[in-house]
Each structure stands twice: as structure tokens, then as C-alpha cells.
Amino acid sequence: MLTRTEKERLELMQGSLDLLILRTLIFGPHHGQAIAHAIQDSSGKELLVEHGALYPALQRLEERGWIAAEWGTSSNNRRARFYELTRGGRAQLVRATEKWKRFSAAMARVLDAKEG
Amino acid sequence: MFPNWFRRKRSSADFEAEIEAHLQLEADALAEQGIAGEQARTAAHRAFGNPARAKERFWESTHWVGLDSFWRDVRYATRCLRKTPGFTLTAIITLAVAIAANAVVFGALNAVILRPLDVPQPQSLYALQPRLNDTSLHMSYPDYLDFLRRNRSFQGLAAFNLTEAGVNSGTQAAEVWLTEVTGNYFDVLGIHPLLGRLLHASDEHGVNGVPGVVLSYAYWHSRFRNDPGVIGRTLLLDRHPFTIIGVTPRGFRGTIMFFRSQLFVPLLDAPQFEGVNQFQARAKPWLFFGAMGHLKPGVSRAAAVADLNAIGAELNKSYPREESPYSFSLKRPSLYGDFLGRPVRAFLGALMLLAALILLAACANLGSLFAARASDRAREVAMRLALGAGRLRVMRQLFTEALLVALAGGGIGLGCSVMLLQLLSRWRPLPQFPINLPVSPDAHVYEMALGLAILSGILFAAAPIRKVLRTEPYAVVKAGVGETRRAASKIRQTLLALQIAICALLITASLVAVRGLARTVHGHFGIAPQNAMLVTTDLTMAGYPPAAMPAMQKRMLAAVHAMPGVQAVGLTDWVPLGNEGWKDEPVFRDSAADRRTSQEAADATVLKISPGYLRAAGTALLAGRDLAWSDDAGAARVALVNQKFARQLFGSTAAAMGQHYRLQDGTRIEVAGVVENGKYNSLTETQEPAMFLPLLQWPSTSSVMVVRSARNPQALVRALKQRLRQLDPGLPSLVQTWNQAMSGPLFASRIAASALGLLGFMGAILSLTGIFGLAASAVGKRRRELGIRMALGALPRQLLRAALGPVLRLLAIGSTAGLVLGILAARVLGAVVYKATPRDPLVMAGVVAAMALIGSVAMWVPARRALEIRPAALLRED
């Protein structure tokens, strides 16, 4: 029984992480470390991204063709792998954002109702 | 939505580099916030979490069904197999035996029957087999010419004859086999010279007209060391000079599979070697290989046969006295028509069937071994399933193990078979003849062996699959290994009982054959081969004209008789039970007026002997007198006959003395004495009537000197050779003990004994592994029950009876069935091996002992495992 819930929670996390990554990349190419910090900063440090989980997620998105990657040079002259949103990625971002908004609105409604 | 199939997979090195870059960037960022170098790195690591976990997840996402997991399977399988060396070794040996048996038999089949002759367009080349009831290809020369000229179906017809000749080079004389060929032989076959030129039809210029000889590649290679300068040189054949005109290409060795032709001479020169000119004799089918040729395009076999039969009918009409009716069939030349073709095909077919049975038995054994292993490992399998391994994954694992065993067993089996086949190719079964079995393995053999190995691997791995598919991890872990289904194990038991029976049958048969062989060597067949030497000389080869032969033969006898230690010496034209063909002739009663063969009183074996032969050969004279030197061409014709002859013609030995009988040509012969019966051609023949004619009255070109002496054979051989060289340095001679010369008649028994022995050995190994597999699984499955019995105080003997009783019963039933079958099959064996009978206490005891040995070796380990069960440990385990 335990295994099952863990698995579900993991998937939920993955879904939201994917969305956050796509959203961050809308402002242009970023490397992994910058993406992590961008998410942290723009969420008002509410969301803490585990760096180790970020890269498999990036890999997954890349395999689905939503982002494309290329090695380049960072602002402080380090080699880094830069990610960029593809057309498919933009479409996915729209779809996922829509879904997420509906989901969170519904969640909020339910939670509010319970409180009231 | 779709994964990108065609993009190159990202390497894990690239992924690692990215992680490294991240850690660097993070450390840089932290350093900017004022954290010192080493601390920044540690903090970056901490924020990252476990990099190994990330890498693992990356690896899983990219390597879903990659090659890596295959290698992991192989490594894991190797580890598992190494953990159970007993099982692994048993499985590999079982399969190796089966694959070796199949590869050897298939190699022989492939070489002898499937592979065509090494001549252009072998598929349209046919040999003419003239008669239905006679499977040989013999034909007379006038008949050959008639068929050659009158037929409208063949592009050409070639014939040849085989004969032995002496090759002289200076001081050395050696014997060689000549292929006497018609002029068109090479053109009919489409063979082109490697060197010089070959014979053509235009070369035929009458009898003894063209003294040209063509060398085979092998002869040129061994005798002249590939010297291209041999063309034009002279070779002395039976002291007649022949000019070397060419060499045949390397692959060509004549058109008979087993016989390696050495030299080719024109057929028209045959009288120089045979001593007689038989080119006009229509009634004498002396051509060894009557005729062969390529069918004309568009002519069917049936049409060709009709054409030939029509010519045959015309010949019958024109020459009613000489010709007997023809009924042609077209055969492959490579196995000398049906004469060799039929028995060889039957023999190889039977062997292939046996080999297939062996493979089947091996697969059954391996299946039960793997099933036993699977039930031993049910716990492991259940554990792996419980931990989340897919059933597919577990099955793939089992298949990998099976394939590894299959490849190892197949490889070893193939290696053994290649060695065996090469040994067979080099083997010269009868040293007097250039005969061998060209069975070197080729690609077909390798493909077949590996294919069979992999196929059987898949087969026996499939056996435990259902078990794996049905494994309920929860149930197994909770309750231990369950019972197997009854039906499957019944089939396995029946198969094993059958195998044991076959094994016992083979062991019985091989023991019978060996006993028969032993009896043969010590038997008495009207001759005493012990302490007797045979000196084979051919005076024709040394160039003696027929008139000079008796004098020379007398000189040779006198010279050898004078040698120290020689007790008796005599001449005969051929040796009973030697390798040369025997001769027989129809004989008639004195009063018979009609002397056609159908009216014969007996068909008597004929030996032409000198005085002294009887003593030298050890043949006892029962009545009358021995032949004397005075029984020469001028004296009355006399003969000695054997008891069978005396009884058949005259009623008894006593009645035969002084009586007369006639040969087909009317010659009247007086019986001067009666000798004991004997065997003449083969050990298993029924008693033949025989007559012994004086060599001086019936001169023969070939003669064998029988020398009786108690001297050391090797020293005697040297002394004899030296003595003959003193008499005539150009006389080729072959000196051997009579026992050596008997290899021909013993050949069949020897082959039978060794083939049966080999098969018996294979059968024993298979039974061994089969019994082992069954006993091991019986013990493995019932460990819990045995443990309880032990805990309740069962004695070791009772425990063993409980564990292995059923297996023992199987062994007893199988062995008894095999022994009974062996007794029933004794008649078959009796045809091959002299006095073969399994109703021999030694044979019976041998079979029982062998089966008991097999049983105890096979059950030793399982029995020990049963006795080593510790109830307490068992309780903890389950």
C-alpha cells in the first residue's frame, strides 16, 4: 500500500516540475542551474527544487521533444548545457498551464468550501 | 507526443558532464555569496542530493531494452551456472555427446551422399547398372562398345577397370592401383589437366598401343613432390615402360567415393597387367565399372533406360549363348551403383535415426535437469518476482542460461566431431587398398551442429516456463515448493525408462560383438593363422612371362624353406579369409552330360595350391594323400576336396576317395584326398564346398606364399624381404602376418563392435545424466518429507528407499527390457559377428554390472544430498 501512494505523489511532483521548467524557459534559453534558481526565486522561495531531480526531468522533457538542448558557455565562462523551448513545448505549456489552473481553482474551491 | 526514435541516444558521459557543470555553477554562485571554495562545493553537492540516483534514473530512461541488460543477463547466468558446477557440467556433457553424435553422422552423410562428385555437372552423370538382381556395374568389353555406339541417350559413355600393378623405380618396387580407363574417360567426365594432357578417344590405337600414364594429383604430390618436370618421363609399370603424359586436377580422385585412383592408364593396355586379352570375350563381364555418362539435354531417365533395354534385347537376340537379359537402371556413380549405395545409405540412414534419438533423449534429459533446477530455484524465482521483476525478465534469464549451456555443449560437441571426422578421413581401413572415407567437415556440418545446439537449448529451456509463469510468489515464499503435476513427471519417467532400455540394449549388443570378436581370433576355421606369414608377390608385375612362372615359384619356395626357423611353406593363388576376392566354380558329377550352370552339383570354392601348402596353412588332411610336385601339367588331373564337397557329391569322406568329378569345361578330376572344412570368404558364411587344385596343373599369375614359423614376426618379415630381394630385386612383395591379413573378414565385426561400443558409451552417458536428473529432482522436491522422516527416526536405508526407490525401479525395468531386446536382436548381430549370442553368462553378467555401475554413479550425489538433510535446518529454511 505504501509503494502505491509514493508513486502517485512522485508523479504529481513530476508533473508540476515539468510545468515549472517549461514556464521558466519561456524567457529564453537557460542552463539547469539557472532554471533551478529561477523557479526558486520566482516562487518567492516557496518551492524548493531538488537539483538532483531536475536533470532527469529535463532529460524526460527533451526526450518528449518539448525542449531542445545545446552545450554553450555561461555568463561566468563555464561550459553548460542550455535548454530552449520548442514549438511542441510551447503548445504543451499552454495545455498544462490551462489544466493546472483549472485543477488549482477546483482545489481552492473545495478547500474553501470545507473551511466555510 | 511520440518519442523521437531516430535521434541518437544521449550518452551517460554527457549526462554526467552536465551534472558536473551544474555543481560547478552552483559552487560559483555560492562563492559569490561569500562562501569559501571547498565549503561551496560541499553545499552544492548537498543541494543536489544523490548524483548516483540521478544517473540511475537517466540510465533507466535511456537503456530500457539495451544491449547492457543482455550482457547483464549473460553475466548473471554465468554466475548462476558456476554456482552449480555439477548441474552445468552434466548438462554440457549431455548436449556435447548428442551434438557430436549428430555432427559426425551428418558429416558422413553430407560427404558421402549429399555432396556431389567433384566433376563438372555431377547432377546429369549416371552409371549404368545392367541388372536387377546383381547390384554391381560389371560389363564385358564388347557389350560396352555396343552400348557406347548404339545408344542415343548419352553424350558419351566411359568405362574403367581397376587393377594392381608394380611400379619400378631403380631398386625399389612398390604396388599401386591402376585405373584402366577408356580413351574418352576424361572427356566424358569433363576433366581438364592440371599439367600436360589427359587421354582422349583419339589415343586408342589397338591393344597395348599407347603406353601413356596420367598421374592423379595425390600421386604426383607424394611421389614426385609436385615436380612439373615429370611430364615426358618414363614410369615402369609391371616392367613395361609408360610415359607420363599429364596430371589430373587436385579435387579429382576418380568417380568412386571411397576409392582414391592413383594412376590412369588406357584400358586397351590392360592385357599387360592382367596377363590375358579379354577384349573379344562377350560372356566375360570383367570391366569393373561398366559405363557412365552424362544424359543428353532433354532426355529423361526413363527414356534412356528404355533405349538401353532395347539395345540389350537386340544383343540378347544376336548372341543368345553369351548374353543374359538386361534390365537397366541409372544410378549415381559415386557409390558404385546400388552395390555400395544401398548398404551405405541404409547404414547411414539408420545411424542418423539413432543420432536423432540420442539428441531427443538428451533434450528430454536436459529438460528434466532444467525443470529440476527450476523447482530447486522456485524460491529464488519467487523472490525475484516478489521484488518486482517481470515474468518476462525471469524467463529471459532462464533462456540465457539455457542458451549458454547450449552454446558450450554445442561448441564442445562440434570440436569433438571435427576431430573424429578428420580421424575418419585419414583412416585406411584396409591397408592394401587406397580406400578412405573423405568425410572432412564443411560449412554445412558446422551450421547443422550449431543450429541443433541452439534449437535444443530453446527446447529444453522451454520445459520449466509454465512453472515460472504459474509461480505465485506469495504462496511459494509462505509454503515452500509445491508438488509438480503428476502427468508431466509420468512422461519423463517413461522417456527415461525407454532410454535406459536402449542403453542396456546397446551395451548388450556391444558386449556380444566384443565376445564374438574375441572368439573369432581364437577360433579354428580350417586354417591356423597364428604363426603364419603371408608373402604376396605378383610375378606378372615383375615381368615374368607365364611359362617362366612355375620355375620361379619353385625357386622361391625352396629358398624360403631353407631359411632357419621355417617349418613349412606353400603357395596358393589366394588366401582364405584374406582381403582378396575368393573364387568359385560350378562342378558336375562325372556322369553329367548337361553342364550348364543351372545343372551344377555344387558351386565349389577353388584354391590352387602347391605341395606343402596344407602344412603351412594348418589345414588337416583327413584322408588320402597331399599333393606332390609330380602332380604337374603332364600328370592326371587330381584335386583335394573338403568334407562338405565330399559329402555333397559322393555322400561321405570315405566314399569320395578315388572318385571323379568334372568342371564346366569337361575336365575330369580325381579326388586324391579329403581335407577338413573351413571358412573361406567370411567368418559368418555357411559351410561352402571347396576344392584344392595343384598349382602346377593350373598355373596362376598371382600367388601368395604361406610361411609357417615360430620365429619373431618382425625379424621374419625382414629376413623374408631380404631373401626375396636376393632372388629378384625387382619383385614387389607384401609381407604380413596372416592375422593382419584377416582384417578384411574381421572388418565387419570390428566396425560393428566399435560402432556399438561407441553408441553404448553414448547411451550410458545419457542414461547417467537422465537418472541423475530424475534422482536429483526426486530428492530436491521431497526434501521436506525426507526431513520429517529423518526427524521421526528413519534409518538411512529407509530414507534412501523412500527417496530413490522409484528411480531404482525404473532402472531395473529399463535394464531388463534392454537385455531381453538384446537377446531378441541376436539374430541381426549374428549376420555380422561370428557366433554372436547374448545367451552367454559373461555377457549377461557384464550388462548387469554395467547398468548397476551407471545407476550407482548417477545416484551417488542425490543419495548423499538426501542423507545430508538436516531436519532442523530445513525447518528454519521453510
XYZ file of N, CA, C and O in Angstrom, chain A residues 10 14 31-34 36-37 49-60 62-67 71 74 76 78-81 83 95, chain B residues 1-4 7 9-10 14-15 17-19 21-29 32-33 44 47-50 53-55 57-58 61-62:
280
model
N 4.944 11.025 -6.430
C 6.094 11.294 -7.273
C 5.637 11.815 -8.631
O 6.157 12.776 -9.166
N 6.369 15.326 -10.383
C 6.979 15.386 -11.697
C 6.185 16.307 -12.610
O 6.727 17.163 -13.280
N 20.468 27.324 -18.622
C 21.037 26.032 -18.229
C 20.365 25.557 -16.946
O 19.616 26.314 -16.319
N 20.633 24.323 -16.570
C 19.910 23.676 -15.470
C 19.971 24.438 -14.171
O 18.955 24.656 -13.504
N 21.170 24.878 -13.823
C 21.331 25.540 -12.537
C 20.516 26.828 -12.503
O 19.846 27.140 -11.516
N 20.535 27.570 -13.635
C 19.775 28.821 -13.710
C 18.284 28.549 -13.600
O 17.546 29.292 -12.944
N 16.821 26.086 -11.993
C 16.520 25.779 -10.598
C 16.370 27.066 -9.796
O 15.400 27.244 -9.038
N 17.329 27.966 -9.998
C 17.287 29.198 -9.209
C 16.137 30.101 -9.628
O 15.504 30.736 -8.792
N 13.429 23.396 -5.282
C 13.692 22.353 -6.284
C 14.901 21.526 -5.870
O 15.963 22.085 -5.635
N 14.680 20.235 -5.776
C 15.848 19.363 -5.518
C 16.636 19.255 -6.825
O 16.118 18.801 -7.836
N 17.872 19.730 -6.780
C 18.652 19.798 -8.017
C 18.805 18.440 -8.689
O 18.787 18.328 -9.901
N 18.951 17.438 -7.842
C 19.148 16.082 -8.388
C 17.942 15.591 -9.180
O 18.074 14.801 -10.105
N 16.748 16.075 -8.821
C 15.546 15.634 -9.527
C 15.347 16.415 -10.809
O 14.627 15.987 -11.715
N 15.987 17.590 -10.890
C 15.784 18.481 -12.027
C 16.280 17.848 -13.330
O 15.610 17.895 -14.358
N 17.458 17.228 -13.267
C 18.089 16.780 -14.518
C 17.371 15.599 -15.178
O 17.184 15.614 -16.398
N 16.959 14.599 -14.402
C 16.129 13.567 -15.049
C 14.875 14.156 -15.669
O 14.458 13.724 -16.745
N 14.298 15.196 -15.016
C 13.095 15.823 -15.564
C 13.420 16.515 -16.875
O 12.689 16.388 -17.865
N 14.552 17.209 -16.900
C 14.974 17.878 -18.139
C 15.161 16.848 -19.260
O 14.751 17.050 -20.402
N 15.791 15.753 -18.881
C 16.048 14.688 -19.846
C 14.722 14.162 -20.431
O 14.586 13.950 -21.627
N 13.739 14.010 -19.531
C 12.443 13.482 -19.940
C 11.761 14.439 -20.919
O 11.247 14.032 -21.956
N 13.196 16.606 -22.764
C 13.946 16.638 -24.006
C 13.548 15.454 -24.887
O 13.378 15.584 -26.097
N 13.385 14.283 -24.221
C 13.031 13.087 -24.985
C 11.646 13.205 -25.604
O 11.381 12.665 -26.663
N 10.775 13.957 -24.923
C 9.432 14.125 -25.493
C 9.415 15.183 -26.581
O 8.395 15.404 -27.219
N 10.551 15.884 -26.723
C 10.631 16.872 -27.798
C 10.057 18.229 -27.408
O 9.790 19.056 -28.271
N 9.851 18.472 -26.112
C 9.291 19.769 -25.688
C 10.377 20.798 -25.481
O 10.137 21.980 -25.536
N 11.564 20.341 -25.190
C 12.685 21.282 -25.100
C 13.836 20.717 -25.907
O 13.900 19.519 -26.178
N 25.083 22.451 -25.794
C 26.157 22.901 -24.904
C 26.566 24.311 -25.299
O 26.663 24.616 -26.474
N 28.374 29.727 -20.072
C 27.560 30.507 -19.142
C 28.129 31.928 -19.023
O 29.211 32.215 -19.541
N 29.523 33.364 -16.611
C 30.845 33.408 -15.995
C 31.816 32.419 -16.658
O 32.680 31.839 -16.016
N 31.637 29.356 -17.914
C 31.683 27.907 -17.653
C 30.941 27.198 -18.778
O 29.973 27.760 -19.317
N 31.361 25.964 -19.070
C 30.597 25.164 -20.030
C 29.286 24.714 -19.379
O 29.282 24.290 -18.226
N 28.186 24.826 -20.086
C 26.907 24.393 -19.516
C 25.972 23.984 -20.642
O 26.143 24.403 -21.788
N 24.981 23.176 -20.289
C 24.027 22.698 -21.299
C 22.805 23.606 -21.239
O 22.139 23.694 -20.210
N 19.006 24.914 -22.327
C 17.738 24.350 -22.793
C 16.874 25.443 -23.375
O 16.908 26.590 -22.929
N -1.281 24.050 -22.784
C -2.192 22.995 -22.325
C -2.041 22.753 -20.817
O -3.009 22.734 -20.074
N 4.271 14.188 -28.894
C 3.713 13.018 -28.252
C 4.592 11.795 -28.457
O 4.818 10.985 -27.570
N 5.096 11.632 -29.704
C 5.902 10.440 -29.983
C 7.346 10.650 -29.570
O 7.889 11.721 -29.780
N 7.927 9.647 -28.991
C 9.349 9.774 -28.710
C 10.094 9.833 -30.035
O 9.646 9.296 -31.034
N 11.185 10.503 -30.034
C 11.939 10.640 -31.256
C 12.825 9.410 -31.463
O 13.882 9.273 -30.876
N 16.553 9.961 -33.153
C 17.635 10.755 -32.578
C 18.614 9.841 -31.872
O 18.223 8.844 -31.270
N 20.823 8.357 -29.121
C 20.690 8.343 -27.664
C 21.790 9.185 -27.045
O 22.928 9.190 -27.500
N 21.392 9.895 -25.978
C 22.383 10.706 -25.283
C 23.234 9.782 -24.425
O 22.714 8.867 -23.784
N 27.770 12.241 -21.206
C 27.288 13.603 -21.435
C 26.435 14.052 -20.249
O 26.560 15.179 -19.780
N 25.613 13.134 -19.772
C 24.753 13.452 -18.639
C 25.599 13.757 -17.403
O 25.347 14.725 -16.684
N 28.607 14.841 -17.386
C 29.274 16.130 -17.597
C 28.339 17.280 -17.226
O 28.762 18.277 -16.630
N 27.057 17.111 -17.546
C 26.096 18.167 -17.231
C 25.957 18.336 -15.721
O 25.913 19.457 -15.206
N 25.908 17.195 -15.015
C 25.800 17.265 -13.558
C 27.022 17.968 -12.979
O 26.911 18.835 -12.090
N 28.887 20.126 -14.484
C 28.783 21.553 -14.819
C 27.857 22.258 -13.833
O 28.136 23.363 -13.362
N 26.752 21.577 -13.508
C 25.807 22.158 -12.560
C 26.474 22.421 -11.214
O 26.349 23.514 -10.645
N 27.198 21.377 -10.731
C 27.842 21.520 -9.426
C 28.820 22.691 -9.448
O 28.933 23.454 -8.485
N 29.514 22.858 -10.555
C 30.488 23.938 -10.700
C 29.786 25.298 -10.647
O 30.174 26.197 -9.903
N 28.676 25.419 -11.418
C 27.933 26.678 -11.473
C 27.362 27.027 -10.102
O 27.390 28.186 -9.662
N 26.876 26.008 -9.431
C 26.285 26.218 -8.110
C 27.347 26.695 -7.117
O 27.119 27.621 -6.335
N 28.535 26.038 -7.217
C 29.631 26.433 -6.332
C 30.044 27.872 -6.617
O 30.316 28.663 -5.707
N 30.069 28.225 -7.903
C 30.413 29.595 -8.290
C 29.440 30.580 -7.657
O 29.837 31.603 -7.080
N 28.123 30.225 -7.768
C 27.092 31.112 -7.241
C 27.254 31.292 -5.727
O 27.162 32.405 -5.211
N 30.100 33.493 -4.829
C 29.763 34.908 -4.960
C 29.094 35.433 -3.700
O 29.238 36.592 -3.328
N 28.327 34.520 -3.049
C 27.665 34.925 -1.802
C 28.641 34.916 -0.641
O 28.252 35.137 0.504
N 26.967 22.714 -2.631
C 26.372 22.433 -3.936
C 25.950 20.975 -4.004
O 24.867 20.632 -4.478
N 22.844 20.387 -1.920
C 21.625 20.851 -2.575
C 21.204 19.917 -3.705
O 20.024 19.793 -4.030
N 22.187 19.281 -4.282
C 21.886 18.421 -5.427
C 21.199 17.126 -5.012
O 20.377 16.587 -5.726
N 21.580 16.654 -3.834
C 21.068 15.322 -3.439
C 22.038 14.256 -3.920
O 23.223 14.520 -4.086
N 21.561 13.056 -4.212
C 22.427 11.950 -4.587
C 22.619 11.898 -6.103
O 21.694 11.568 -6.836
N 21.778 8.592 -7.871
C 20.347 8.343 -8.080
C 19.903 9.002 -9.397
O 19.163 8.415 -10.187
N 20.363 10.221 -9.604
C 20.012 10.926 -10.838
C 20.534 10.176 -12.045
O 19.838 9.978 -13.052
N 21.791 9.708 -11.921
C 22.385 8.979 -13.038
C 21.602 7.704 -13.323
O 21.378 7.337 -14.464
N 18.512 7.151 -12.730
C 17.245 7.435 -13.382
C 17.448 7.771 -14.853
O 16.649 7.398 -15.703
N 18.531 8.456 -15.116
C 18.850 8.744 -16.515
C 19.087 7.436 -17.261
O 18.566 7.195 -18.345
N 16.042 5.580 -18.039
C 15.189 6.191 -19.056
C 15.744 5.937 -20.453
O 14.988 5.850 -21.409
N 17.054 5.814 -20.579
C 17.608 5.630 -21.920
C 17.829 4.167 -22.278
O 17.774 3.799 -23.425
